[in-house]
Amino acid sequence: MYVKTTKRENKSGTVRYLHLAHNEWDPVKGRAVPKVLFTFGREDDLDRDAVRRLVASLSRLLEPGEALASTAAGDLEFVSSVPFGGTYVLDHLWRRLRIDRIVGQVGQPKRGRRRDMSMTERVLFSLVANRALAPSSKLAAADWVTHDVHVEGLPAIDDDACYRAMDWLHEVTDDLEKRVFDEVANLLNLEVDLLFFDTTSTYFELEEADGPVARDDKGRLLTDDRPPAEEDGESADQAGFRAFGKSKDSRDDLPQIVIGMSVTRDGIPVRCWCWPSNASDQTLIRQVKDEMRDWTLSKIVWVTDRGFSSERNRRYLRQGDNAYIVGEKLRSGSPEVKAALSRQGRYGEIAQNMRVKEVRISDTERFVICHNPEAATRDQHIREQLVSQLTTLIEDTDKLSDFKRGELRGKIADKPGLNRYLRTTPSGKLRIDTAKIKTEENLDGKYLLRCSDPDLSAEDIALGYKQLLEVERGWRDMKQIIDLRPVYHRLEERIRAHVVLCWLALLLIRIIETSADATWTTVRRELDRLHLGTFTGPTGLFRQVTALTKPQRDLLAKLNIPAPKQIIALEPAPR
């Protein structure tokens, strides 16, 4: 049996009719002639649902493989399949945050020829999606977009387009970050009452650092012949962007830059900054506060760690209607720390692994001592191991010469953990410092917080500071999931743009994690299983999405993203 087509001419033109027919032998004519079994009617009025039900009903009479082979067109060719789910979800969220419109609104580049902003927006999205899904260099990212993934509206790009988009991004970063945050705040109804800030460093595989150039007080390049801005009567030093400094990744042997990030209590990254390697944590927080002041946020309580706890920084953070929660160094030896630790009082339980005690030693600031019993046990165990190791090292050293003891003393001095519990007698003998051990026992599992807000409870102060871990989690994901490094760029403006791309990728990831209540690793793995297949045939080319699984449907429902169309593209064959 087969489908037979007949034509009939009428006033409106040629009309085609479809019939189900089969050939029968006609002995009179001596040949096979078609016999119509059923008429489907006019082709333009065909009930396709009824035909689909008929085909499905007949397919049940065959084995699954035979049914598939019989219903597939013999001249249909499967060309390729690429991951589709990741870019589909990220693109929907990108548009929901109106970043596509923001890119078109922040304007043309300050110099150079005008650009196609729609293409620039698509290229920027593809670079952000690449950081979230398959981090790579910009050259590899261009190849990834062209061959290994489907990005709507961007069938192919080259590395030059990526670099041009990054140069534009560097020029408009400040305005773009502000507008993106406004959209995020509206989307998630963010209440930015606690703002966490921290810095990290990232290194470069270079043998030599960048040469020093003139910069303003914010670490940005001076674009004219004006002298560097002055602060408190001192000119800002000239500095190279990638330079040697104290590395938080224990790579002091390589040039690095300093990166800062502010994060909400929910882990949503608000903004990021870049500074040369010689930037001091003690001065960065003041710049950050000034720049965030222009964002017209409500009252903010800044939460920072011990690296930003100088008196000048604290005074600066109190300006306006703002306040702070700052970690204090227990071993600083300051009179305030000694007074806080010496005050008697009971701890209040706020969690299974947290006790707090507030002490009053100032009219303007509050001090909260936090104690973690589990951390105290861990600190005690580590100290016992260090003391045991040190005891073994200095055993029988009284018999050594002064030179040999001095040599051993120098080796121990290079190990801060051991050196903390070592003392030297007036005669040069090496001994365990029992007084230091007793002092350290009183600090086991404790950390001290300083707060200027008079309304926050001691519990809120402790839990607020504990959420500073969200920034640390952001740094960890930036370096391990989004691959902040290695950075395959030489120009400063492109390095800064690269950091902004990583920030945008982290922003989309955090919103997805918040909405789906799942880690990005889990979400990405599930989305990568949703593919887009490309088929060609005599009538042309079409792209079809694989059927959604239940986990994928549930994930899209949590993210409030509609299911993708089954057929993404139809391209008729040229006549």
Coordinates of C-alpha atoms in Angstrom, one line a residue:
M1 CA 0.0 0.0 0.0
Y2 CA 1.0 3.5 -0.6
V3 CA -0.3 7.1 -0.7
K4 CA -1.5 8.1 -4.2
T5 CA -1.9 11.7 -5.2
T6 CA -4.4 12.9 -7.8
K7 CA -4.9 16.4 -9.2
R8 CA -8.0 18.3 -10.3
E9 CA -8.4 21.7 -11.9
N10 CA -11.1 24.1 -10.7
K11 CA -11.7 27.8 -10.6
S12 CA -9.2 28.4 -7.8
G13 CA -6.4 26.5 -9.5
T14 CA -5.0 23.0 -9.1
V15 CA -6.2 20.9 -6.1
R16 CA -4.4 17.8 -4.9
Y17 CA -6.2 14.8 -3.3
L18 CA -4.6 12.1 -1.2
H19 CA -5.7 8.4 -1.3
L20 CA -4.6 5.2 0.3
A21 CA -4.1 2.8 -2.5
H22 CA -2.5 -0.5 -3.5
N23 CA -1.8 -2.2 -6.9
E24 CA -3.8 -5.1 -8.2
W25 CA -3.1 -7.3 -11.2
D26 CA -5.6 -6.7 -14.1
P27 CA -5.6 -9.8 -16.3
V28 CA -7.5 -7.9 -19.1
K29 CA -5.0 -5.1 -19.3
G30 CA -2.1 -7.4 -18.5
R31 CA -0.6 -5.1 -15.9
A32 CA -1.0 -3.8 -12.3
V33 CA -3.5 -1.0 -11.8
P34 CA -4.0 1.1 -8.6
K35 CA -7.0 0.5 -6.5
V36 CA -8.1 3.2 -4.0
L37 CA -8.9 1.8 -0.5
F38 CA -9.5 5.1 1.3
T39 CA -9.6 8.8 0.4
F40 CA -8.1 11.3 2.8
G41 CA -9.5 14.3 0.9
R42 CA -7.8 17.5 -0.1
E43 CA -4.1 17.8 0.8
D44 CA -4.6 21.3 2.2
D45 CA -7.4 20.1 4.5
L46 CA -5.7 16.9 5.6
D47 CA -6.4 15.9 9.2
R48 CA -2.8 15.3 10.2
D49 CA -3.7 14.3 13.8
A50 CA -5.8 11.5 12.5
V51 CA -3.0 10.3 10.2
R52 CA -0.6 10.5 13.2
R53 CA -2.9 8.3 15.2
L54 CA -3.2 5.8 12.4
V55 CA 0.6 5.5 12.0
A56 CA 1.0 5.1 15.7
S57 CA -1.7 2.4 15.8
L58 CA 0.0 0.5 12.9
S59 CA 3.4 0.8 14.5
R60 CA 2.2 -1.2 17.5
L61 CA 2.1 -4.3 15.3
L62 CA 5.8 -4.1 14.7
E63 CA 8.9 -4.5 16.8
P64 CA 10.2 -1.1 18.1
G65 CA 13.2 -1.1 15.8
E66 CA 11.1 -2.1 12.8
A67 CA 8.6 0.6 13.6
L68 CA 11.4 3.2 13.8
A69 CA 12.9 2.1 10.5
S70 CA 9.6 2.1 8.7
T71 CA 8.5 5.5 9.9
A72 CA 11.9 7.2 9.2
A73 CA 12.4 8.7 5.8
G74 CA 15.1 6.7 4.0
D75 CA 16.6 9.9 2.6
L76 CA 16.7 11.8 5.9
E77 CA 20.3 12.2 7.1
F78 CA 21.3 12.9 10.7
V79 CA 24.1 15.5 10.6
S80 CA 25.1 16.5 14.1
S81 CA 24.1 16.9 17.7
V82 CA 25.2 19.6 20.2
P83 CA 24.3 20.4 23.8
F84 CA 21.4 22.8 24.0
G85 CA 20.0 22.9 27.5
G86 CA 22.7 25.0 29.2
T87 CA 22.7 27.9 26.7
Y88 CA 18.9 27.8 26.5
V89 CA 18.4 28.3 30.3
L90 CA 21.2 30.9 30.6
D91 CA 19.8 32.8 27.6
H92 CA 16.4 32.9 29.1
L93 CA 17.7 34.2 32.4
W94 CA 20.0 36.7 30.5
R95 CA 16.9 38.1 28.8
R96 CA 14.8 38.1 32.0
L97 CA 17.5 40.3 33.6
R98 CA 17.2 42.5 30.5
I99 CA 20.9 42.4 30.0
D100 CA 20.3 42.1 26.2
R101 CA 18.5 45.5 26.4
I102 CA 21.0 47.0 28.8
V103 CA 23.8 46.3 26.4
G104 CA 22.0 48.3 23.8
Q105 CA 21.2 51.1 26.2
V106 CA 24.7 51.8 27.7
G107 CA 25.8 53.2 24.4
Q108 CA 28.3 53.1 21.6
P109 CA 32.1 53.0 22.3
K110 CA 33.7 56.3 23.2
R111 CA 36.2 55.9 20.3
G112 CA 36.4 53.9 17.1
R113 CA 33.6 53.1 14.6
R114 CA 30.0 52.4 15.6
R115 CA 29.2 48.8 16.1
D116 CA 26.2 46.5 15.7
M117 CA 25.0 46.3 19.3
S118 CA 22.8 43.3 18.7
M119 CA 25.8 41.3 17.5
T120 CA 27.9 42.7 20.5
E121 CA 25.2 41.5 22.9
R122 CA 25.1 38.0 21.4
V123 CA 28.9 37.7 21.5
L124 CA 29.0 38.9 25.2
F125 CA 26.3 36.3 26.1
S126 CA 28.2 33.6 24.4
L127 CA 31.4 34.5 26.3
V128 CA 29.5 34.5 29.6
A129 CA 27.8 31.1 28.7
N130 CA 31.2 29.7 27.9
R131 CA 32.5 30.6 31.4
A132 CA 29.6 28.9 33.0
L133 CA 29.5 25.8 30.8
A134 CA 32.9 25.1 29.2
P135 CA 35.5 27.7 30.4
S136 CA 38.2 28.2 27.8
S137 CA 40.3 30.9 26.1
K138 CA 38.6 33.4 23.8
L139 CA 40.0 31.6 20.8
A140 CA 38.6 28.3 22.0
A141 CA 35.4 29.9 23.0
A142 CA 34.8 31.2 19.4
D143 CA 35.4 27.6 18.2
W144 CA 33.0 26.3 20.9
V145 CA 30.2 28.6 19.8
T146 CA 30.7 27.8 16.1
H147 CA 30.9 24.0 16.4
D148 CA 30.0 22.6 19.9
V149 CA 26.9 24.4 21.1
H150 CA 23.8 26.3 20.0
V151 CA 23.5 30.0 20.8
E152 CA 20.3 31.6 19.5
G153 CA 21.1 34.3 17.0
L154 CA 24.8 33.5 16.8
P155 CA 25.6 30.6 14.4
A156 CA 29.4 31.4 14.4
I157 CA 31.9 33.9 15.6
D158 CA 35.7 34.4 15.5
D159 CA 38.2 35.5 18.2
D160 CA 38.4 39.1 16.8
A161 CA 34.7 39.5 17.5
C162 CA 35.3 38.3 21.1
Y163 CA 38.1 40.8 21.6
R164 CA 36.1 43.7 20.2
A165 CA 33.2 42.9 22.5
M166 CA 35.5 42.7 25.5
D167 CA 37.0 46.1 24.7
W168 CA 33.5 47.6 24.6
L169 CA 32.6 45.9 27.8
H170 CA 35.6 47.4 29.6
E171 CA 34.4 50.9 28.6
V172 CA 30.9 50.5 30.0
T173 CA 31.5 48.3 33.0
D174 CA 30.5 50.8 35.7
D175 CA 27.1 51.6 34.0
L176 CA 26.4 48.0 33.1
E177 CA 27.0 46.7 36.6
K178 CA 24.7 49.3 38.1
R179 CA 21.9 48.5 35.7
V180 CA 22.3 44.8 36.0
F181 CA 22.1 44.9 39.8
D182 CA 18.9 47.0 39.6
E183 CA 17.3 44.3 37.5
V184 CA 18.5 41.5 39.8
A185 CA 17.1 43.4 42.8
N186 CA 13.7 43.7 41.1
L187 CA 13.7 40.1 40.0
L188 CA 14.7 38.6 43.4
N189 CA 13.2 41.3 45.6
L190 CA 16.7 41.6 47.2
E191 CA 16.9 43.4 50.6
V192 CA 20.5 44.6 50.7
D193 CA 20.9 45.1 54.4
L194 CA 24.1 43.1 54.8
L195 CA 26.8 43.6 52.1
F196 CA 29.8 41.2 52.3
F197 CA 33.1 42.3 50.9
D198 CA 36.4 40.4 50.4
T199 CA 39.4 40.3 48.1
T200 CA 41.4 37.6 46.5
S201 CA 44.3 37.4 44.1
T202 CA 44.9 35.6 40.8
Y203 CA 48.3 35.0 39.3
F204 CA 49.7 34.9 35.8
E205 CA 52.2 32.5 34.3
L206 CA 54.7 35.2 33.5
E207 CA 58.4 35.6 34.2
E208 CA 58.4 39.3 34.4
A209 CA 55.8 41.8 35.9
D210 CA 54.3 44.7 34.0
G211 CA 56.2 48.0 34.0
P212 CA 55.0 50.8 36.3
V213 CA 52.6 53.3 34.8
A214 CA 50.8 56.3 36.2
R215 CA 47.5 55.6 38.0
D216 CA 44.8 57.4 39.9
D217 CA 43.9 56.7 43.5
K218 CA 41.6 53.9 42.3
G219 CA 44.3 51.9 40.6
R220 CA 43.1 52.9 37.1
L221 CA 45.3 54.0 34.3
L222 CA 45.6 57.8 33.8
T223 CA 44.6 58.6 30.2
D224 CA 46.2 62.1 30.1
D225 CA 49.3 63.9 31.4
R226 CA 47.7 64.8 34.7
P227 CA 49.6 63.8 37.9
P228 CA 48.2 61.0 39.9
A229 CA 45.4 61.9 42.3
E230 CA 46.5 62.7 45.9
E231 CA 45.1 61.3 49.0
D232 CA 46.0 62.7 52.4
G233 CA 48.9 64.6 50.8
E234 CA 50.5 61.6 49.3
S235 CA 50.5 60.9 45.6
A236 CA 49.4 57.4 44.4
D237 CA 52.4 55.3 43.4
Q238 CA 53.0 54.3 39.9
A239 CA 52.5 50.6 39.5
G240 CA 52.2 47.8 36.9
F241 CA 48.9 46.0 36.8
R242 CA 50.4 42.5 37.0
A243 CA 53.1 42.7 39.6
F244 CA 54.6 40.6 42.4
G245 CA 53.0 40.8 45.8
K246 CA 51.6 38.7 48.7
S247 CA 49.6 36.0 47.0
K248 CA 46.5 34.5 48.6
D249 CA 47.2 31.4 46.4
S250 CA 50.7 30.9 47.8
R251 CA 52.3 31.8 44.4
D252 CA 54.4 34.8 45.5
D253 CA 56.8 33.8 42.6
L254 CA 54.3 34.9 39.9
P255 CA 52.9 38.3 39.1
Q256 CA 49.3 38.8 40.2
I257 CA 46.4 41.2 40.5
V258 CA 43.9 41.8 43.3
I259 CA 40.2 41.3 42.8
G260 CA 37.4 42.4 45.1
M261 CA 33.8 41.3 45.2
S262 CA 30.7 42.4 47.2
V263 CA 28.0 39.8 47.8
T264 CA 24.5 39.9 49.4
R265 CA 23.5 37.6 52.3
D266 CA 22.0 35.2 49.7
G267 CA 25.2 34.9 47.9
I268 CA 24.2 37.1 44.9
P269 CA 27.4 38.9 43.6
V270 CA 26.7 42.6 43.5
R271 CA 29.8 44.0 41.9
C272 CA 33.5 43.2 41.3
W273 CA 36.7 45.3 41.2
C274 CA 40.3 44.9 39.9
W275 CA 43.4 46.5 41.3
P276 CA 47.1 46.3 40.7
S277 CA 49.0 43.9 42.9
N278 CA 50.4 46.5 45.2
A279 CA 46.8 47.6 46.4
S280 CA 46.4 47.4 50.1
D281 CA 43.3 45.8 51.7
Q282 CA 43.2 48.6 54.2
T283 CA 42.5 51.2 51.6
L284 CA 40.3 49.3 49.1
I285 CA 37.3 49.2 51.3
R286 CA 37.0 53.0 51.3
Q287 CA 36.9 53.1 47.5
V288 CA 34.3 50.3 47.5
K289 CA 32.1 52.2 49.9
D290 CA 32.3 55.4 47.9
E291 CA 31.3 53.6 44.6
M292 CA 28.5 51.7 46.2
R293 CA 27.1 54.9 47.7
D294 CA 26.2 56.1 44.2
W295 CA 23.9 53.0 43.8
T296 CA 21.3 54.6 46.2
L297 CA 21.0 51.4 48.3
S298 CA 19.2 51.5 51.7
K299 CA 21.1 51.3 55.0
I300 CA 24.0 48.8 54.6
V301 CA 25.9 46.9 57.3
W302 CA 29.3 46.1 55.8
V303 CA 30.7 42.7 56.7
T304 CA 34.4 42.2 56.3
D305 CA 37.2 40.1 57.7
R306 CA 40.2 41.1 59.8
G307 CA 42.1 42.5 56.8
F308 CA 39.9 45.6 56.7
S309 CA 39.6 46.3 60.5
S310 CA 41.8 49.4 60.8
E311 CA 40.4 52.3 62.8
R312 CA 40.4 54.5 59.7
N313 CA 38.4 52.0 57.7
R314 CA 35.9 51.5 60.6
R315 CA 35.4 55.3 60.8
Y316 CA 34.9 55.5 57.1
L317 CA 32.3 52.7 57.0
R318 CA 30.2 54.4 59.7
Q319 CA 29.7 57.5 57.6
G320 CA 26.2 58.2 56.6
D321 CA 23.6 55.7 57.8
N322 CA 25.9 52.7 57.4
A323 CA 27.4 50.3 60.0
Y324 CA 29.8 47.4 60.0
I325 CA 30.6 44.0 61.3
V326 CA 34.3 43.4 61.3
G327 CA 36.4 40.5 62.4
E328 CA 39.1 41.4 65.0
K329 CA 42.5 39.8 65.3
L330 CA 42.6 37.9 68.6
R331 CA 46.4 38.0 68.7
S332 CA 46.8 41.7 67.9
G333 CA 47.5 42.5 71.5
S334 CA 45.4 45.7 71.4
P335 CA 43.9 47.0 74.7
E336 CA 40.4 46.5 73.4
V337 CA 41.0 42.9 72.5
K338 CA 42.5 42.2 75.9
A339 CA 39.7 43.9 77.6
A340 CA 37.0 42.0 75.6
L341 CA 38.7 38.6 76.3
S342 CA 39.1 39.3 80.0
R343 CA 35.5 40.1 80.7
Q344 CA 33.5 37.5 82.5
G345 CA 30.0 36.4 81.3
R346 CA 27.9 33.5 80.1
Y347 CA 27.7 32.4 76.5
G348 CA 24.3 32.1 74.9
E349 CA 23.6 29.1 72.6
I350 CA 22.5 30.2 69.1
A351 CA 23.3 26.9 67.2
Q352 CA 24.7 23.5 67.7
N353 CA 28.2 24.7 66.9
M354 CA 28.0 28.3 68.0
R355 CA 27.9 30.2 71.3
V356 CA 28.1 34.0 71.6
K357 CA 28.8 36.5 74.4
E358 CA 28.6 40.2 74.1
V359 CA 30.9 42.5 76.1
R360 CA 30.7 46.3 76.5
I361 CA 33.9 48.1 76.6
S362 CA 33.1 51.1 74.3
D363 CA 30.2 53.6 73.9
T364 CA 30.3 53.5 70.1
E365 CA 31.2 49.9 69.3
R366 CA 30.0 46.5 70.5
F367 CA 32.2 43.4 70.8
V368 CA 30.8 39.9 70.4
I369 CA 32.9 36.8 71.3
C370 CA 31.9 33.7 69.3
H371 CA 32.9 30.2 70.4
N372 CA 32.7 27.1 68.3
P373 CA 33.1 23.9 70.4
E374 CA 33.9 21.8 67.4
A375 CA 36.6 24.3 66.2
A376 CA 37.9 24.4 69.8
T377 CA 38.4 20.6 69.7
R378 CA 40.1 20.9 66.4
D379 CA 42.4 23.7 67.5
Q380 CA 43.4 21.7 70.6
H381 CA 44.3 18.6 68.5
I382 CA 46.4 20.7 66.1
R383 CA 48.2 22.4 68.9
E384 CA 49.0 19.1 70.6
Q385 CA 50.5 17.8 67.3
L386 CA 52.6 20.9 66.9
V387 CA 53.9 20.8 70.5
S388 CA 54.7 17.1 70.1
Q389 CA 56.6 17.8 66.9
L390 CA 58.4 20.7 68.4
T391 CA 59.4 18.6 71.5
T392 CA 60.9 16.0 69.3
L393 CA 62.9 18.7 67.4
I394 CA 64.4 20.4 70.4
E395 CA 65.0 17.2 72.5
D396 CA 68.7 16.9 73.5
T397 CA 69.5 20.2 71.9
D398 CA 71.3 21.3 75.1
K399 CA 74.2 19.1 74.1
L400 CA 74.6 21.0 70.8
S401 CA 76.9 23.8 70.2
D402 CA 75.6 27.4 70.2
F403 CA 76.0 27.5 66.4
K404 CA 74.0 24.3 65.8
R405 CA 71.2 25.4 68.2
G406 CA 71.1 28.8 66.4
E407 CA 70.9 27.0 63.0
L408 CA 68.0 24.9 64.3
R409 CA 66.3 28.0 65.8
G410 CA 66.4 29.6 62.4
K411 CA 64.8 26.6 60.7
I412 CA 62.0 26.6 63.3
A413 CA 61.5 30.4 62.9
D414 CA 60.5 29.7 59.2
K415 CA 57.6 27.5 60.5
P416 CA 55.0 29.9 62.2
G417 CA 53.0 27.0 63.7
L418 CA 56.0 25.6 65.5
N419 CA 57.7 28.9 66.3
R420 CA 54.6 30.1 68.2
Y421 CA 55.3 27.6 71.0
L422 CA 59.1 28.0 71.2
R423 CA 61.0 30.2 73.6
T424 CA 64.7 30.8 74.0
T425 CA 66.3 31.1 77.5
P426 CA 68.9 33.8 78.2
S427 CA 71.6 31.3 77.8
G428 CA 70.3 30.3 74.3
K429 CA 68.6 27.0 75.3
L430 CA 65.4 25.9 73.4
R431 CA 62.3 25.3 75.5
I432 CA 58.6 24.8 75.1
D433 CA 56.7 28.0 75.9
T434 CA 54.1 26.7 78.4
A435 CA 52.8 30.2 79.0
K436 CA 52.0 30.6 75.3
I437 CA 50.3 27.2 75.3
K438 CA 48.0 28.3 78.1
T439 CA 47.2 31.6 76.3
E440 CA 46.3 29.7 73.2
E441 CA 44.1 27.4 75.1
N442 CA 41.9 30.4 76.0
L443 CA 41.5 31.2 72.3
D444 CA 40.5 27.8 71.1
G445 CA 37.5 27.9 68.8
K446 CA 37.0 31.7 69.4
Y447 CA 36.8 34.7 67.2
L448 CA 36.0 38.3 68.1
L449 CA 33.6 40.6 66.2
R450 CA 33.3 44.3 66.3
C451 CA 30.0 46.0 65.3
S452 CA 28.8 49.6 65.2
D453 CA 25.1 48.9 64.7
P454 CA 23.2 49.5 68.0
D455 CA 20.1 47.6 66.9
L456 CA 21.5 44.2 65.8
S457 CA 21.4 41.4 68.4
A458 CA 24.5 39.5 69.3
E459 CA 23.0 36.5 67.4
D460 CA 22.5 38.5 64.2
I461 CA 26.0 39.9 64.4
A462 CA 27.5 36.4 64.7
L463 CA 25.3 34.8 62.0
G464 CA 25.8 37.8 59.7
Y465 CA 29.6 37.4 60.0
K466 CA 29.4 33.7 59.4
Q467 CA 27.7 34.4 56.1
L468 CA 30.9 35.9 54.9
L469 CA 31.6 32.4 53.8
E470 CA 29.3 33.2 50.8
V471 CA 32.1 35.5 49.4
E472 CA 34.6 32.7 50.0
R473 CA 32.3 30.3 48.2
G474 CA 32.1 32.8 45.3
W475 CA 35.9 32.9 45.0
R476 CA 36.0 29.1 45.1
D477 CA 33.5 28.9 42.3
M478 CA 35.1 31.6 40.3
K479 CA 38.4 29.8 40.4
Q480 CA 37.2 26.1 40.2
I481 CA 34.0 26.2 38.1
I482 CA 34.1 29.4 36.1
D483 CA 37.9 29.1 35.7
L484 CA 38.9 32.7 36.5
R485 CA 42.5 31.6 35.7
P486 CA 44.5 30.9 33.7
V487 CA 43.9 34.4 32.1
Y488 CA 44.9 34.3 28.4
H489 CA 45.2 38.1 28.1
R490 CA 48.0 40.6 28.0
L491 CA 46.2 44.0 27.8
E492 CA 45.0 45.4 31.1
E493 CA 41.6 46.4 29.8
R494 CA 40.9 42.8 28.5
I495 CA 42.0 41.3 31.8
R496 CA 39.5 43.6 33.6
A497 CA 36.8 42.6 31.0
H498 CA 37.6 39.0 31.6
V499 CA 36.9 39.4 35.3
V500 CA 33.6 41.1 34.5
L501 CA 32.6 38.2 32.3
C502 CA 33.4 35.8 35.2
W503 CA 31.3 38.0 37.5
L504 CA 28.3 37.9 35.1
A505 CA 28.6 34.1 34.8
L506 CA 28.7 33.8 38.6
L507 CA 25.6 36.0 38.8
L508 CA 23.6 33.8 36.5
I509 CA 24.8 30.7 38.3
R510 CA 23.8 32.0 41.7
I511 CA 20.3 33.0 40.5
I512 CA 19.8 29.5 39.1
E513 CA 21.1 27.8 42.3
T514 CA 18.8 30.1 44.4
S515 CA 15.7 29.3 42.3
A516 CA 16.4 25.6 41.7
D517 CA 17.7 24.8 45.2
A518 CA 20.5 22.8 43.6
T519 CA 24.2 23.2 42.9
W520 CA 25.3 24.5 39.5
T521 CA 27.3 21.3 38.9
T522 CA 24.1 19.2 39.2
V523 CA 22.1 21.6 37.1
R524 CA 24.7 21.8 34.4
R525 CA 25.0 18.1 34.2
E526 CA 21.3 17.7 33.7
L527 CA 21.1 20.5 31.1
D528 CA 23.9 19.1 29.1
R529 CA 21.8 16.0 28.4
L530 CA 19.3 18.1 26.5
H531 CA 20.6 18.1 22.9
L532 CA 19.8 19.7 19.6
G533 CA 20.0 17.4 16.5
T534 CA 20.4 18.6 13.0
F535 CA 18.8 16.7 10.1
T536 CA 18.9 17.2 6.3
G537 CA 16.7 15.8 3.6
P538 CA 15.5 16.5 0.1
T539 CA 13.2 19.3 1.4
G540 CA 15.9 21.0 3.4
L541 CA 17.3 21.2 6.9
F542 CA 15.7 21.2 10.3
R543 CA 16.9 21.2 13.9
Q544 CA 15.0 19.3 16.6
V545 CA 15.4 19.2 20.4
T546 CA 15.5 15.9 22.2
A547 CA 12.5 15.0 24.3
L548 CA 12.5 16.5 27.9
T549 CA 13.1 14.1 30.7
K550 CA 11.2 14.5 34.0
P551 CA 14.2 16.0 35.9
Q552 CA 14.6 18.5 33.0
R553 CA 10.9 19.4 33.1
D554 CA 11.1 19.8 36.9
L555 CA 14.2 22.0 36.6
L556 CA 12.6 24.3 34.0
A557 CA 9.5 24.6 36.1
K558 CA 11.5 25.7 39.2
L559 CA 13.3 28.3 37.0
N560 CA 10.0 29.4 35.5
I561 CA 11.4 28.8 32.0
P562 CA 9.1 27.5 29.3
A563 CA 9.9 24.2 27.6
P564 CA 11.8 24.7 24.3
K565 CA 10.1 24.2 21.0
Q566 CA 10.6 20.8 19.5
I567 CA 11.6 22.2 16.1
I568 CA 14.1 25.1 16.5
A569 CA 14.9 25.9 12.8
L570 CA 13.5 25.0 9.4
E571 CA 15.6 25.9 6.3
P572 CA 14.0 24.8 3.0
A573 CA 16.3 23.4 0.3
P574 CA 17.1 25.9 -2.5
R575 CA 15.0 25.3 -5.6

